[in-house]
Every structure is written in C-alpha cells, then in structure tokens.
Short mmCIF file of C-alpha atoms in Angstrom, two decimals:
data_model
loop_
_atom_site.label_atom_id
_atom_site.label_comp_id
_atom_site.label_asym_id
_atom_site.label_seq_id
_atom_site.Cartn_x
_atom_site.Cartn_y
_atom_site.Cartn_z
CA MET A 1 -27.84 8.10 16.52
CA SER A 2 -28.46 5.08 18.78
CA ARG A 3 -26.31 4.36 21.80
CA THR A 4 -24.75 1.37 20.02
CA GLY A 5 -23.95 3.51 16.99
CA SER A 6 -22.44 6.19 19.20
CA VAL A 7 -20.19 3.68 20.97
CA ARG A 8 -19.14 2.20 17.64
CA ARG A 9 -18.31 5.64 16.26
CA ARG A 10 -16.24 6.45 19.34
CA LEU A 11 -14.31 3.18 19.02
CA GLU A 12 -13.61 3.91 15.36
CA GLN A 13 -12.29 7.36 16.27
CA ILE A 14 -10.05 5.90 18.97
CA GLY A 15 -8.77 3.29 16.53
CA ILE A 16 -7.98 5.89 13.87
CA GLY A 17 -6.30 8.09 16.48
CA LEU A 18 -4.10 5.23 17.67
CA THR A 19 -3.28 4.31 14.06
CA ALA A 20 -2.28 7.91 13.32
CA VAL A 21 -0.03 7.98 16.40
CA LEU A 22 1.54 4.66 15.39
CA ALA A 23 2.12 5.83 11.80
CA VAL A 24 3.73 9.09 12.97
CA ALA A 25 5.91 7.10 15.40
CA MET A 26 7.03 4.82 12.57
CA ILE A 27 7.91 7.80 10.37
CA GLY A 28 9.83 9.28 13.30
CA LEU A 29 11.65 5.98 13.78
CA LEU A 30 12.67 5.88 10.12
CA THR A 31 13.78 9.51 10.33
CA VAL A 32 15.99 8.76 13.34
CA ASP A 33 17.40 5.73 11.53
CA ALA A 34 18.24 7.91 8.51
CA LEU A 35 19.88 10.64 10.63
CA ARG A 36 21.65 8.46 13.20
CA ALA A 37 25.07 9.75 12.07
CA TYR A 38 24.19 13.09 13.70
CA PRO A 39 24.61 13.49 17.49
CA VAL A 40 21.02 14.08 18.59
CA ALA A 41 19.50 11.46 16.29
CA GLY A 42 22.35 9.10 17.15
CA GLY A 43 21.53 9.36 20.84
CA ILE A 44 17.85 8.63 20.21
CA TYR A 45 18.86 5.74 17.96
CA ASP A 46 21.02 4.19 20.70
CA GLN A 47 18.19 4.54 23.23
CA ALA A 48 15.80 2.90 20.77
CA ARG A 49 18.22 -0.03 20.40
CA ILE A 50 18.29 -0.43 24.19
CA ALA A 51 14.48 -0.26 24.35
CA GLY A 52 14.29 -2.88 21.61
CA ARG A 53 16.55 -5.27 23.53
CA LEU A 54 14.50 -4.77 26.68
CA LEU A 55 11.30 -5.46 24.75
CA ASP A 56 12.79 -8.63 23.28
CA SER A 57 13.81 -9.72 26.76
CA LEU A 58 10.32 -9.04 28.09
CA LEU A 59 8.53 -10.85 25.24
CA GLY A 60 11.07 -13.63 24.76
CA THR A 61 11.58 -12.69 21.11
CA ASN A 62 14.54 -11.77 18.93
CA VAL A 63 12.90 -9.10 16.82
CA PHE A 64 12.98 -5.58 18.21
CA SER A 65 16.72 -5.35 18.80
CA HIS A 66 17.44 -5.52 15.06
CA PRO A 67 17.20 -2.27 13.03
CA PHE A 68 16.20 -4.12 9.84
CA MET A 69 13.13 -5.40 11.69
CA TRP A 70 12.24 -1.86 12.74
CA ARG A 71 12.34 -0.81 9.11
CA SER A 72 10.22 -3.76 8.02
CA ILE A 73 7.59 -3.23 10.72
CA ALA A 74 7.51 0.53 10.07
CA THR A 75 7.09 -0.11 6.34
CA GLY A 76 4.29 -2.58 7.04
CA VAL A 77 2.44 -0.17 9.33
CA LEU A 78 2.58 2.56 6.68
CA ILE A 79 1.38 0.12 4.01
CA GLY A 80 -1.57 -0.69 6.28
CA VAL A 81 -2.57 2.99 6.14
CA VAL A 82 -2.05 4.08 2.54
CA ALA A 83 -2.92 0.88 0.66
CA PRO A 84 -6.53 0.68 1.99
CA LEU A 85 -6.81 4.47 1.72
CA VAL A 86 -6.17 4.41 -2.04
CA GLY A 87 -7.85 1.03 -2.43
CA THR A 88 -11.17 2.38 -1.16
CA TYR A 89 -11.47 4.59 -4.24
CA LEU A 90 -10.36 1.77 -6.56
CA VAL A 91 -12.86 -0.75 -5.15
CA HIS A 92 -15.79 1.65 -5.38
CA ARG A 93 -14.82 2.47 -8.96
CA GLU A 94 -14.54 -1.25 -9.80
CA MET A 95 -10.85 -0.82 -10.60
CA ALA A 96 -9.46 -3.45 -8.23
CA LEU A 97 -7.46 -5.07 -11.05
CA ILE A 98 -5.40 -1.89 -11.53
CA GLY A 99 -3.35 -2.65 -8.41
CA GLU A 100 -2.32 -6.04 -9.78
CA THR A 101 -1.45 -4.45 -13.10
CA LEU A 102 0.76 -1.78 -11.58
CA ALA A 103 2.46 -4.37 -9.37
CA HIS A 104 3.50 -6.24 -12.50
CA THR A 105 4.65 -2.96 -14.02
CA ALA A 106 6.76 -2.26 -10.93
CA PHE A 107 8.18 -5.77 -11.27
CA ALA A 108 9.30 -4.80 -14.77
CA GLY A 109 10.97 -1.79 -13.13
CA VAL A 110 12.88 -4.08 -10.76
CA ALA A 111 13.91 -6.12 -13.79
CA VAL A 112 15.19 -2.98 -15.52
CA GLY A 113 17.22 -2.13 -12.44
CA LEU A 114 18.67 -5.63 -12.27
CA LEU A 115 19.60 -5.54 -15.95
CA VAL A 116 21.32 -2.17 -15.59
CA ASN A 117 23.12 -3.54 -12.54
CA SER A 118 24.38 -6.59 -14.41
CA VAL A 119 25.48 -4.63 -17.47
CA THR A 120 27.01 -1.52 -15.90
CA GLY A 121 27.65 -2.46 -12.27
CA TRP A 122 25.32 0.33 -11.11
CA ASP A 123 24.52 -0.01 -7.41
CA GLY A 124 21.50 2.27 -7.03
CA SER A 125 18.14 1.53 -5.41
CA LEU A 126 15.94 -0.91 -7.29
CA MET A 127 12.91 0.62 -5.60
CA VAL A 128 13.60 4.00 -7.19
CA VAL A 129 13.75 2.37 -10.63
CA ALA A 130 10.55 0.44 -9.86
CA LEU A 131 8.89 3.69 -8.79
CA ILE A 132 9.82 5.46 -12.03
CA VAL A 133 8.70 2.55 -14.21
CA GLY A 134 5.54 2.11 -12.12
CA ILE A 135 4.56 5.76 -12.61
CA LEU A 136 5.25 5.51 -16.35
CA GLY A 137 3.14 2.34 -16.44
CA ALA A 138 0.29 4.11 -14.62
CA LEU A 139 0.39 6.94 -17.15
CA GLY A 140 0.44 4.35 -19.93
CA VAL A 141 -2.64 2.58 -18.56
CA GLN A 142 -4.51 5.87 -18.30
CA TRP A 143 -3.50 6.80 -21.85
CA LEU A 144 -4.75 3.46 -23.20
CA ILE A 145 -8.05 3.73 -21.31
CA GLU A 146 -8.66 7.25 -22.61
CA ARG A 147 -7.77 6.50 -26.24
CA THR A 148 -9.06 3.02 -27.01
CA ASP A 149 -12.59 1.89 -27.76
CA THR A 150 -12.20 -1.55 -26.19
CA TYR A 151 -13.85 -2.60 -22.95
CA GLY A 152 -12.45 -0.81 -19.92
CA ASP A 153 -10.51 -3.77 -18.53
CA VAL A 154 -8.82 -4.75 -21.81
CA PRO A 155 -6.01 -2.12 -21.68
CA ILE A 156 -5.46 -3.06 -18.03
CA ALA A 157 -5.15 -6.76 -18.89
CA ILE A 158 -2.76 -5.98 -21.74
CA MET A 159 -0.54 -3.87 -19.51
CA LEU A 160 -0.63 -6.51 -16.77
CA THR A 161 0.52 -9.39 -18.95
CA GLY A 162 2.80 -7.28 -21.13
CA SER A 163 4.77 -5.72 -18.27
CA PHE A 164 5.22 -9.07 -16.55
CA ALA A 165 6.39 -10.61 -19.83
CA VAL A 166 8.94 -7.81 -20.29
CA GLY A 167 10.08 -8.27 -16.71
CA THR A 168 10.69 -12.01 -17.12
CA LEU A 169 12.64 -11.44 -20.35
CA LEU A 170 14.85 -8.79 -18.76
CA ILE A 171 15.51 -10.93 -15.68
CA SER A 172 16.41 -13.92 -17.85
CA HIS A 173 18.83 -11.75 -19.80
CA GLY A 174 20.45 -10.37 -16.63
CA ARG A 175 20.24 -13.47 -14.44
CA THR A 176 23.89 -13.26 -13.40
CA THR A 177 23.09 -10.53 -10.87
CA GLY A 178 22.76 -13.06 -8.03
CA ILE A 179 19.67 -11.33 -6.51
CA ASN A 180 16.86 -13.64 -5.40
CA ILE A 181 13.95 -12.54 -7.56
CA ARG A 182 11.63 -14.79 -5.53
CA ASP A 183 11.72 -12.19 -2.75
CA TYR A 184 10.27 -9.59 -5.12
CA LEU A 185 7.57 -11.99 -6.30
CA PHE A 186 6.35 -13.12 -2.88
CA GLY A 187 7.72 -10.41 -0.59
CA SER A 188 10.35 -10.68 2.11
CA ILE A 189 11.53 -8.75 5.13
CA SER A 190 15.04 -8.90 3.69
CA VAL A 191 13.95 -6.86 0.65
CA VAL A 192 13.23 -3.78 2.81
CA THR A 193 16.41 -1.71 2.56
CA PRO A 194 16.97 1.54 4.50
CA SER A 195 16.36 3.54 1.32
CA GLY A 196 13.24 1.49 0.54
CA ALA A 197 11.82 2.11 4.02
CA ARG A 198 12.49 5.84 3.74
CA LEU A 199 10.86 5.84 0.31
CA MET A 200 7.75 4.27 1.86
CA ALA A 201 7.67 7.00 4.50
CA VAL A 202 7.81 9.74 1.87
CA ILE A 203 5.16 7.97 -0.24
CA SER A 204 2.86 7.67 2.78
CA VAL A 205 3.06 11.36 3.67
CA LEU A 206 2.48 12.43 0.06
CA VAL A 207 -0.48 10.09 -0.47
CA VAL A 208 -2.23 11.16 2.74
CA VAL A 209 -1.73 14.84 1.92
CA VAL A 210 -3.06 14.39 -1.63
CA ILE A 211 -6.09 12.38 -0.48
CA VAL A 212 -6.98 15.00 2.12
CA ALA A 213 -6.55 17.84 -0.40
CA THR A 214 -8.61 16.18 -3.15
CA TYR A 215 -11.13 14.21 -1.07
CA LYS A 216 -14.25 15.95 -2.39
CA GLN A 217 -13.18 15.80 -6.03
CA LEU A 218 -12.21 12.13 -5.89
CA LEU A 219 -15.44 11.31 -4.06
CA PHE A 220 -17.51 13.11 -6.72
CA ILE A 221 -15.76 11.28 -9.55
CA THR A 222 -15.98 7.93 -7.76
CA PHE A 223 -19.77 7.98 -7.44
CA ASP A 224 -20.82 10.01 -10.50
CA GLU A 225 -18.13 10.57 -13.10
CA GLN A 226 -20.57 11.85 -15.72
CA ALA A 227 -21.94 14.50 -13.37
CA ALA A 228 -18.37 15.49 -12.53
CA ARG A 229 -17.70 16.03 -16.25
CA VAL A 230 -20.86 18.10 -16.58
CA ALA A 231 -19.67 20.17 -13.62
CA ARG A 232 -16.47 20.78 -15.61
CA LEU A 233 -14.26 18.95 -13.18
CA ASN A 234 -11.02 17.80 -14.81
CA VAL A 235 -11.91 14.11 -14.58
CA THR A 236 -8.93 12.93 -16.64
CA TRP A 237 -6.52 14.71 -14.33
CA TYR A 238 -8.03 13.21 -11.17
CA ASN A 239 -8.21 9.74 -12.73
CA THR A 240 -4.53 10.02 -13.61
CA LEU A 241 -3.72 11.26 -10.11
CA LEU A 242 -5.49 8.25 -8.56
CA ILE A 243 -3.69 5.77 -10.81
CA VAL A 244 -0.30 7.37 -10.14
CA MET A 245 -0.96 7.25 -6.38
CA THR A 246 -1.83 3.59 -6.76
CA ALA A 247 1.46 3.00 -8.58
CA VAL A 248 3.60 4.60 -5.87
CA VAL A 249 1.74 2.76 -3.10
CA VAL A 250 2.16 -0.54 -4.94
CA VAL A 251 5.92 0.01 -5.30
CA GLY A 252 6.26 0.69 -1.58
CA ALA A 253 4.08 -2.26 -0.57
CA MET A 254 5.84 -4.63 -2.97
CA GLN A 255 8.79 -4.79 -0.57
CA ILE A 256 6.75 -6.62 2.07
CA LEU A 257 3.99 -8.29 0.07
CA GLY A 258 5.65 -9.03 -3.25
CA VAL A 259 4.27 -8.60 -6.77
CA ILE A 260 1.80 -11.45 -6.50
CA LEU A 261 0.18 -10.47 -3.19
CA VAL A 262 0.44 -6.68 -3.18
CA ALA A 263 -3.01 -6.07 -4.68
CA ALA A 264 -4.61 -7.84 -1.71
CA MET A 265 -3.88 -4.90 0.61
CA LEU A 266 -5.59 -2.55 -1.82
CA VAL A 267 -8.74 -4.68 -1.93
CA VAL A 268 -9.29 -7.06 1.00
CA PRO A 269 -9.39 -4.53 3.91
CA VAL A 270 -11.72 -2.36 1.83
CA ALA A 271 -13.94 -5.35 1.05
CA ALA A 272 -14.15 -6.09 4.78
CA ALA A 273 -14.97 -2.48 5.61
CA THR A 274 -17.76 -2.25 3.02
CA GLN A 275 -19.56 -5.14 4.72
CA ILE A 276 -20.18 -3.16 7.91
CA ALA A 277 -19.71 0.52 7.00
CA ASN A 278 -22.67 2.85 6.49
CA SER A 279 -20.90 5.61 4.58
CA PHE A 280 -17.92 6.17 2.33
CA ARG A 281 -16.09 8.07 5.06
CA GLU A 282 -16.65 5.21 7.49
CA THR A 283 -15.40 2.78 4.84
CA LEU A 284 -12.16 4.74 4.64
CA SER A 285 -11.73 4.60 8.41
CA LEU A 286 -12.60 0.94 8.80
CA SER A 287 -10.45 -0.14 5.84
CA ILE A 288 -7.42 1.51 7.47
CA LEU A 289 -8.21 -0.22 10.77
CA PHE A 290 -8.58 -3.58 9.02
CA GLY A 291 -5.33 -2.86 7.21
CA GLN A 292 -3.51 -2.30 10.50
CA VAL A 293 -4.98 -5.44 12.05
CA SER A 294 -3.86 -7.38 8.97
CA VAL A 295 -0.31 -6.02 9.04
CA ILE A 296 0.28 -6.31 12.79
CA GLY A 297 -1.46 -9.69 13.01
CA GLY A 298 0.39 -10.91 9.93
CA PHE A 299 3.77 -9.87 11.33
CA ALA A 300 3.02 -11.55 14.66
CA PHE A 301 1.91 -14.77 12.96
CA SER A 302 4.85 -14.72 10.56
CA ILE A 303 7.48 -14.16 13.25
CA SER A 304 6.02 -16.67 15.69
CA GLN A 305 5.64 -19.42 13.10
CA GLY A 306 8.62 -18.65 10.87
CA LEU A 307 6.40 -18.13 7.82
CA PRO A 308 6.58 -15.61 4.94
CA THR A 309 5.38 -12.17 5.97
CA GLY A 310 3.41 -11.32 2.82
CA GLY A 311 1.31 -14.47 2.86
CA SER A 312 0.69 -14.12 6.61
CA ILE A 313 -0.59 -10.55 6.22
CA VAL A 314 -2.95 -11.51 3.39
CA VAL A 315 -4.31 -14.53 5.30
CA VAL A 316 -5.08 -12.33 8.32
CA ALA A 317 -6.73 -9.78 6.00
CA ILE A 318 -8.95 -12.49 4.51
CA ALA A 319 -9.83 -13.71 8.01
CA CYS A 320 -10.93 -10.13 8.82
CA TYR A 321 -13.04 -10.11 5.67
CA LEU A 322 -14.78 -13.36 6.58
CA LEU A 323 -15.45 -12.13 10.12
CA ALA A 324 -16.87 -8.89 8.69
CA ILE A 325 -19.25 -10.93 6.51
CA LEU A 326 -20.42 -12.86 9.56
CA ALA A 327 -20.89 -9.63 11.52
CA SER A 328 -22.71 -7.87 8.70
CA SER A 329 -26.47 -7.51 8.84
CA ARG A 330 -26.81 -7.15 5.07
CA SER A 331 -25.93 -9.34 2.11
CA THR A 332 -24.64 -6.49 -0.04
CA ALA A 333 -22.87 -3.24 0.75
CA ALA A 334 -25.15 -0.22 0.62
CA ILE A 335 -23.39 2.91 1.74
CA SER A 336 -24.00 6.59 1.48
CA THR A 337 -21.55 8.98 -0.14
CA HIS A 338 -21.14 11.04 3.04
#
C-alpha cells in the first residue's frame, strides 16, 4: 500500500471511530432522557441541560438547551449511520427504489394511525403503527417479487403508488385529527417525539447487530445471487431480512427527512462513496462518513438559516456526491468485493 493510501486508510478509521463514539453518545443521551425520572439518570439529565445552556452561550445559539433538539440531533446522527449502512447493499443490488417504496408504505401506516386516532381517540405512537405497516409492506413487496413473472421493478412500483394512494384516502377520511401531515411528507424536527427517538435508537442497535452478524451472507448474495443459491444459502430469507431492515430504517428516518426525501439517505451517501472507494468494505465506511457529514452539515445549515431540516440534509448529501465525483479518478465505480 502506498503512503497516500495508508494515510487515507488511517483517516477513514479515525472517522469511523469518531462516528461510533458519537453514535454511542447519542444512544446514551436518549437513554438518559428516557430514564430521567430515576435519581441517577435525573442527575445526569440535569447536568446535560446545564452543559447545553453553556454550549448555547458559547456558540450564540438557542439549540442545545432544549431536550427536543437533543432528540432530533441524536435521531439524525443515528440515521446517518444506519441508512447508508443498509443503503450500500440496496445500491449494489440495484434496489434503490425500494427505499422510496417502503417510505410510502410507512406513510400509509401513519395514515392508519391517524384514522384510528380520529375514530377511537387512541393516543398511541404513530411511529409504532408506521413500523408495523412498513414491515408488512416489506414482506408484501418480497412476496410479490418472488411470485410474479413481471419485471423486477413492477411489483415495487405497484406497492409504491398503491400504498401512497391508500394513505391519501385514509388521511382524507380522517382529516379532522388536526395533525399537520406536511411534516410527515417533508420531515420536521417537531415530528421527533421522545418515543420516536427511542425507537430510532433501538432500530439502530438492531440493524448494526444484524449487519455484522450476516455480513458475509449479504455480501455473497449482493454480488452473486445465483452462486449463493447453488451454495444452498437461503437467499429468500436474506432478501427478506434486507427488505425488512430497510423498512425499519425508513420509518425511523422518516421523522427527520419525511416520506419524499427519506430515500435520499439510503442512496446519495452510498453513491458518493462508490466514486472513491476501492472495495465494498471501504464503501460501507465511506458511506457512513458521508452520511454523518450530510446530517451534521444539514442540521447546521438548517438551524443557521431557518430552513427545513430534511431538505438541508439532502442538499448537503448531494454536495458531497458532486465533490466525490470531482475527486474521483475514474468515470465509473469499480470496486472489489473485499
């Protein structure tokens, strides 16, 4: 390995290490927030509030002293890890559209929750309903792909349009709920509830654990599905697992990015990484780093300019992609499977 390559590899490792520390800190922050009624956690929570006020005073902002902003930032940081992580497999399998499809399915789940709320007065978490419907939608997509003879993207397109159509009908029927559905379409910091932030933390831990445990199998299927079938690997099971993971990540990310923009975090950081990565493993690492740059940069731009968070994050992600193209020494991505 050349000296330049060695330095680059070391920088990537440092970046991933810092991202891991940040993600663990955010999970710890959400845990303290959830347990603040207990003495020890309550003491840490109060100290965190003081630290947030001091940080606001130092930076001249009005962000870090508010617990709802902690939850939003923590949720965004976790999205920046797990969305590119799952998206790397989707992009290399030419399944980028599946994220958009499952976002629309999750939107139908939100619509179901709103309808139940308007009819029965139920006051449960809309994110939990969206998660259940999103998982069912993922299983439905996989079932259609496995059992129809149409082109591979036809069942996906049908599910995408059909679930969004169902969602709009249900929302129209239950429009007296008084909830601003625009926030779910385009994303909003105000959508991130304490339960939604905690759900994102649980999703993140589960997705990372599953990816680590099934890395070799998913890699094999991603680059040579037919050989995996010959090797008697349960391809259908791993395909279903990947789609279900995509569904749960989409539901968590929908809080910040909204239905319309959520697929961008599955695709754009990965697209940027593939421009400069030399292996699949390096693509995973770089996509996570680009994801973090997009989230943190997007939050900073959004807060400083008073603009929507979701759009700001996606714009920063696209800027990273364009810079990666300029920095790339090749016109097409050619990576190894190592």
